[in-house]
XYZ file of C-alpha atoms in Angstrom:
374
model
C 314.411 13.135 122.696
C 314.252 9.758 120.919
C 311.235 8.335 119.138
C 310.721 5.721 121.877
C 310.772 8.358 124.595
C 308.174 10.412 122.641
C 305.903 7.388 122.496
C 306.364 6.744 126.234
C 305.582 10.381 127.003
C 302.371 10.326 124.948
C 301.232 7.019 126.467
C 302.034 8.273 129.937
C 300.168 11.534 129.370
C 297.066 9.732 128.124
C 297.206 7.387 131.113
C 297.296 10.351 133.467
C 294.322 11.949 131.724
C 292.277 8.734 131.852
C 293.175 8.194 135.507
C 292.247 11.761 136.414
C 288.924 11.467 134.541
C 288.189 8.151 136.299
C 288.897 9.671 139.722
C 286.820 12.811 139.058
C 283.840 11.044 137.426
C 282.071 10.437 140.763
C 282.460 14.140 141.516
C 280.881 15.084 138.179
C 277.992 12.650 138.728
C 277.449 13.949 142.262
C 277.437 17.564 141.057
C 274.925 16.752 138.306
C 272.678 14.897 140.761
C 272.794 17.820 143.195
C 271.904 20.257 140.403
C 268.927 18.151 139.359
C 267.871 17.828 143.003
C 268.052 21.586 143.545
C 266.116 22.224 140.342
C 263.424 19.804 141.463
C 263.236 21.292 144.958
C 263.482 24.963 143.958
C 260.047 26.613 143.867
C 259.311 27.738 140.320
C 257.190 30.816 139.756
C 254.809 29.457 137.165
C 251.142 30.308 136.893
C 248.950 27.223 137.045
C 245.500 27.531 135.444
C 242.599 26.168 137.444
C 242.145 22.795 135.736
C 241.399 19.263 136.833
C 244.691 17.471 136.154
C 242.913 14.106 136.177
C 240.759 15.413 133.330
C 243.348 17.199 131.189
C 247.112 17.431 130.870
C 248.030 20.919 129.632
C 251.734 20.170 129.015
C 252.396 23.830 129.850
C 256.138 23.200 130.120
C 256.373 21.844 126.586
C 256.010 23.093 123.053
C 254.893 21.058 120.073
C 255.927 20.762 116.442
C 253.458 19.225 114.019
C 254.278 17.848 110.583
C 251.182 17.232 108.487
C 249.701 16.535 105.077
C 246.565 18.485 104.273
C 243.888 18.833 101.628
C 242.078 22.167 101.729
C 238.414 22.623 100.870
C 238.232 26.193 99.547
C 235.232 26.663 97.271
C 233.033 29.444 95.946
C 229.594 28.125 94.999
C 227.148 30.129 92.846
C 223.547 28.931 92.949
C 221.774 27.949 89.744
C 218.405 29.458 88.799
C 217.311 26.443 86.773
C 217.940 23.621 89.230
C 221.302 22.765 87.715
C 224.360 22.044 89.893
C 225.965 25.066 91.532
C 228.879 26.653 89.693
C 231.836 25.848 91.939
C 235.271 27.471 91.730
C 238.283 26.208 93.662
C 241.999 27.068 93.806
C 244.594 24.670 92.433
C 245.745 23.525 95.878
C 245.378 19.776 96.154
C 247.713 18.380 98.825
C 249.850 20.591 101.067
C 252.790 19.804 103.310
C 252.592 21.811 106.522
C 254.391 22.628 109.731
C 252.698 23.775 112.923
C 253.988 25.283 116.163
C 252.068 25.043 119.452
C 252.969 26.685 122.762
C 250.468 26.694 125.615
C 247.204 27.990 124.122
C 248.770 29.470 120.963
C 248.852 27.502 117.727
C 250.182 28.584 114.331
C 250.586 26.642 111.098
C 251.687 27.253 107.512
C 251.558 25.068 104.401
C 253.272 24.620 101.047
C 251.509 23.030 98.074
C 253.100 19.846 96.788
C 250.362 18.289 94.586
C 247.787 20.333 92.672
C 244.240 19.371 91.687
C 245.071 19.941 88.022
C 248.391 20.415 86.178
C 250.027 23.749 87.009
C 250.215 24.676 83.350
C 246.391 24.725 83.348
C 246.075 27.124 86.289
C 248.506 28.407 88.909
C 247.262 29.527 92.312
C 249.041 32.055 94.498
C 248.053 31.932 98.122
C 248.720 32.960 101.698
C 246.856 30.850 104.244
C 247.403 31.552 107.931
C 245.432 29.663 110.578
C 245.739 29.980 114.312
C 243.837 29.171 117.493
C 243.558 30.594 120.971
C 242.799 27.609 123.178
C 241.306 27.604 126.670
C 239.512 25.058 128.811
C 235.993 26.403 128.216
C 236.551 28.421 125.052
C 238.379 28.407 121.728
C 238.874 31.033 119.020
C 239.714 29.986 115.464
C 241.529 32.709 113.510
C 241.740 32.842 109.705
C 243.710 35.007 107.269
C 243.496 33.692 103.697
C 244.384 35.012 100.275
C 243.954 32.965 97.091
C 244.388 34.074 93.497
C 243.832 31.708 90.579
C 240.687 29.567 90.514
C 239.257 26.969 88.150
C 236.230 24.769 87.575
C 236.033 21.437 85.764
C 232.231 21.451 85.523
C 230.670 20.778 82.159
C 229.755 22.400 79.827
C 231.651 25.425 81.180
C 235.008 23.635 81.128
C 234.535 22.005 77.697
C 236.405 21.312 75.499
C 239.642 21.969 77.433
C 238.389 20.144 80.530
C 239.260 23.092 82.803
C 237.861 26.625 82.843
C 240.678 28.688 84.361
C 240.313 32.071 86.044
C 243.840 33.274 86.916
C 242.404 36.764 87.549
C 239.951 35.647 90.237
C 241.019 36.300 93.838
C 239.492 35.732 97.265
C 240.395 37.268 100.643
C 238.967 35.924 103.889
C 239.679 37.361 107.350
C 237.694 36.059 110.270
C 237.303 34.525 113.680
C 234.993 31.949 115.196
C 234.750 31.656 118.989
C 233.082 28.836 120.930
C 232.181 28.805 124.626
C 231.246 25.553 126.405
C 228.855 25.384 129.364
C 230.194 22.252 131.076
C 233.610 21.364 132.453
C 233.369 17.819 131.072
C 234.835 18.946 127.741
C 238.096 20.890 127.437
C 238.504 22.669 124.111
C 242.247 23.041 124.619
C 242.654 19.356 125.489
C 240.919 18.242 122.288
C 241.780 20.797 119.619
C 245.432 21.288 120.537
C 247.627 18.355 119.402
C 249.925 19.057 122.380
C 247.371 19.043 125.213
C 245.428 15.933 126.151
C 241.947 15.308 127.557
C 242.203 11.995 129.405
C 238.521 11.306 130.109
C 235.398 11.172 127.955
C 233.003 14.101 128.191
C 230.930 16.630 126.302
C 229.285 20.036 126.500
C 226.740 22.201 124.701
C 228.208 25.460 123.444
C 227.368 28.818 121.912
C 229.415 30.517 119.217
C 230.092 33.966 117.821
C 231.480 34.488 114.307
C 232.756 37.585 112.518
C 234.467 37.822 109.144
C 235.329 39.991 106.164
C 235.471 38.570 102.630
C 236.384 40.066 99.266
C 236.029 38.271 95.919
C 236.978 39.935 92.671
C 237.927 39.288 89.060
C 238.819 41.159 85.883
C 235.492 40.112 84.405
C 232.197 38.656 85.619
C 232.512 35.667 87.938
C 229.995 33.689 85.888
C 230.817 33.098 82.187
C 228.494 34.950 79.823
C 227.611 31.709 78.014
C 225.781 30.411 81.103
C 225.070 33.694 82.931
C 221.314 33.379 82.429
C 221.287 30.192 84.518
C 222.773 31.682 87.708
C 222.167 34.324 90.341
C 224.407 37.408 90.348
C 225.073 37.278 86.622
C 227.518 40.018 85.646
C 228.889 40.425 89.185
C 232.598 41.267 89.163
C 233.377 42.257 92.795
C 231.765 41.227 96.045
C 232.651 42.615 99.482
C 231.046 41.185 102.617
C 230.972 41.869 106.335
C 229.310 39.223 108.465
C 228.518 38.542 112.117
C 226.643 35.539 113.426
C 225.640 33.518 116.453
C 225.233 29.788 116.810
C 224.928 26.809 119.134
C 225.928 23.165 119.116
C 227.444 20.277 120.984
C 231.006 18.983 121.455
C 232.012 15.560 122.751
C 235.131 13.442 123.022
C 235.376 9.687 123.563
C 238.561 8.369 125.193
C 239.095 4.689 124.475
C 241.681 2.597 126.267
C 243.274 5.754 127.734
C 245.203 6.656 124.566
C 242.751 6.466 121.635
C 240.295 9.319 121.177
C 237.433 10.436 118.942
C 236.237 14.049 119.085
C 233.375 15.792 117.316
C 232.128 19.394 117.338
C 228.946 20.272 115.427
C 227.091 23.569 115.383
C 224.365 25.450 113.547
C 224.750 29.181 112.961
C 222.696 32.162 111.815
C 224.887 34.863 110.256
C 223.790 38.353 109.264
C 225.619 39.498 106.120
C 226.154 42.962 104.677
C 227.449 42.811 101.112
C 228.306 45.223 98.343
C 228.296 43.878 94.786
C 229.782 45.623 91.764
C 228.766 44.555 88.249
C 230.501 44.762 84.883
C 228.272 47.662 83.770
C 229.412 49.717 86.769
C 226.221 49.348 88.788
C 226.422 48.691 92.531
C 224.016 46.727 94.691
C 223.864 46.715 98.488
C 222.367 43.643 100.122
C 221.608 42.453 103.645
C 220.842 38.794 104.124
C 220.627 36.039 106.690
C 220.584 32.273 106.449
C 221.000 29.014 108.319
C 224.377 27.290 108.079
C 226.622 24.814 109.871
C 230.165 24.179 111.101
C 231.776 20.763 111.637
C 235.046 19.765 113.303
C 236.248 16.226 114.008
C 239.420 14.439 115.070
C 240.447 10.834 115.709
C 243.846 9.614 116.810
C 246.239 8.334 119.435
C 247.897 10.183 122.331
C 251.174 9.176 123.968
C 253.207 11.005 126.575
C 255.689 12.442 124.070
C 253.774 12.401 120.790
C 250.381 12.477 119.091
C 249.058 11.311 115.726
C 245.616 12.331 114.482
C 243.345 12.750 111.473
C 241.380 16.023 111.533
C 238.492 17.128 109.291
C 236.702 20.499 109.301
C 234.122 22.259 107.166
C 232.615 25.731 107.606
C 229.962 27.020 105.222
C 229.511 30.776 104.816
C 226.303 31.556 102.853
C 225.355 34.892 101.340
C 222.267 36.401 99.682
C 219.197 34.638 98.385
C 216.673 32.998 100.711
C 217.147 31.972 104.341
C 217.338 28.268 103.459
C 218.623 28.679 99.878
C 221.442 31.276 99.654
C 222.556 32.570 96.259
C 226.233 32.115 97.125
C 228.203 30.034 99.621
C 231.911 29.824 100.414
C 233.281 26.642 101.968
C 236.371 26.726 104.184
C 237.771 23.481 105.584
C 240.473 20.854 105.400
C 241.388 17.203 105.871
C 244.676 16.850 107.784
C 246.859 13.941 108.864
C 249.454 15.103 111.378
C 252.172 13.892 113.711
C 253.029 16.057 116.741
C 256.124 15.748 118.909
C 256.175 17.308 122.377
C 259.444 18.920 123.495
C 260.193 19.764 127.111
C 261.390 23.316 127.776
C 264.356 23.509 130.158
C 264.362 25.712 133.243
C 266.842 28.225 131.785
C 264.723 28.619 128.652
C 261.586 29.010 130.748
C 263.229 31.856 132.641
C 263.967 33.588 129.339
C 260.338 33.055 128.307
C 258.994 34.522 131.538
C 258.015 37.908 129.973
C 256.116 36.031 127.259
C 254.456 33.763 129.805
C 253.394 36.737 131.901
C 251.486 38.047 128.885
C 250.025 34.633 128.121
C 248.855 34.282 131.733
C 246.620 37.378 131.521
C 243.737 35.714 129.589
C 243.837 32.747 131.986
C 243.532 35.036 135.003
C 240.767 37.100 133.444
C 238.757 34.084 132.315
C 239.005 32.460 135.727
C 237.490 35.599 137.261
C 234.602 35.508 134.769
C 234.120 31.757 134.253
C 233.897 29.577 137.377
């Protein structure tokens, strides 16, 4: 076969392919349209929670990915006996880069430190910080699992002359949960706390809360330096283990502006009862039961669109221990400032079928709560 005949054969073959594709294209389009039509018309077995769709969009058929920058507020504050400022330790975790995953009422996030409060050669902090939420219309549970090792303070004169007093041996473990229940349907916890779901109308509710946590702080030596030990409570304390349970009440409200902009605030006061065991450098052990008045704050402002969300979130929870009811000897702060962007992704029908066993489990709390909560 000559070169010209080869060229003619190739050109002719391509022409046949293009012609065949052109003739069959309407068939492909018709088949795709029929498939979409059947999918739309086919009844899908999907549990629908009892919610007012004009009030909240659950986006149950989507999952969300959140990319965020975050500054954590993790502090251990020891009260002064002489009216001086509290001795405050914090981990070297300045700004974190994080990724969050949200599906229905489950939310999970993890972070990686990118900018420290002080140079890493001054103090390195090892940490594991897991945060999650269980989100429902009338209730929310915040879940915490935190481990930090490596703290510092830059307070004077403790930090002089180096500028930083480093405690690489000091560690802190915090495991806990905080659950809120709202009395009115005008505020949906899931529609305001979840970056995927969306409360479309303004509203608020009073709420009650129940907290429970376990905390363990320890070091190779006393938490308070001997040079200033006489000025602080718990001088010589090396380990502290705490169990705590508390009740509280407050109010939550969201303002929806121009349909897409929103401003949400949750504020509560709490009364925890703490059971602590303190071990001192000389080997002595002290058991203590205490109670105090404290607070919890949560706020968010941002913009909601159909496929995405951007928001600035700030939280602060104060966990006091020992001392007087209004003046505890020790307080641990847990909170963060977070700027995040969330993208909503639609889950296809085939994937939803594969997720059906998972969804059946996730439907159980909805069904139980709707039997208990009208």
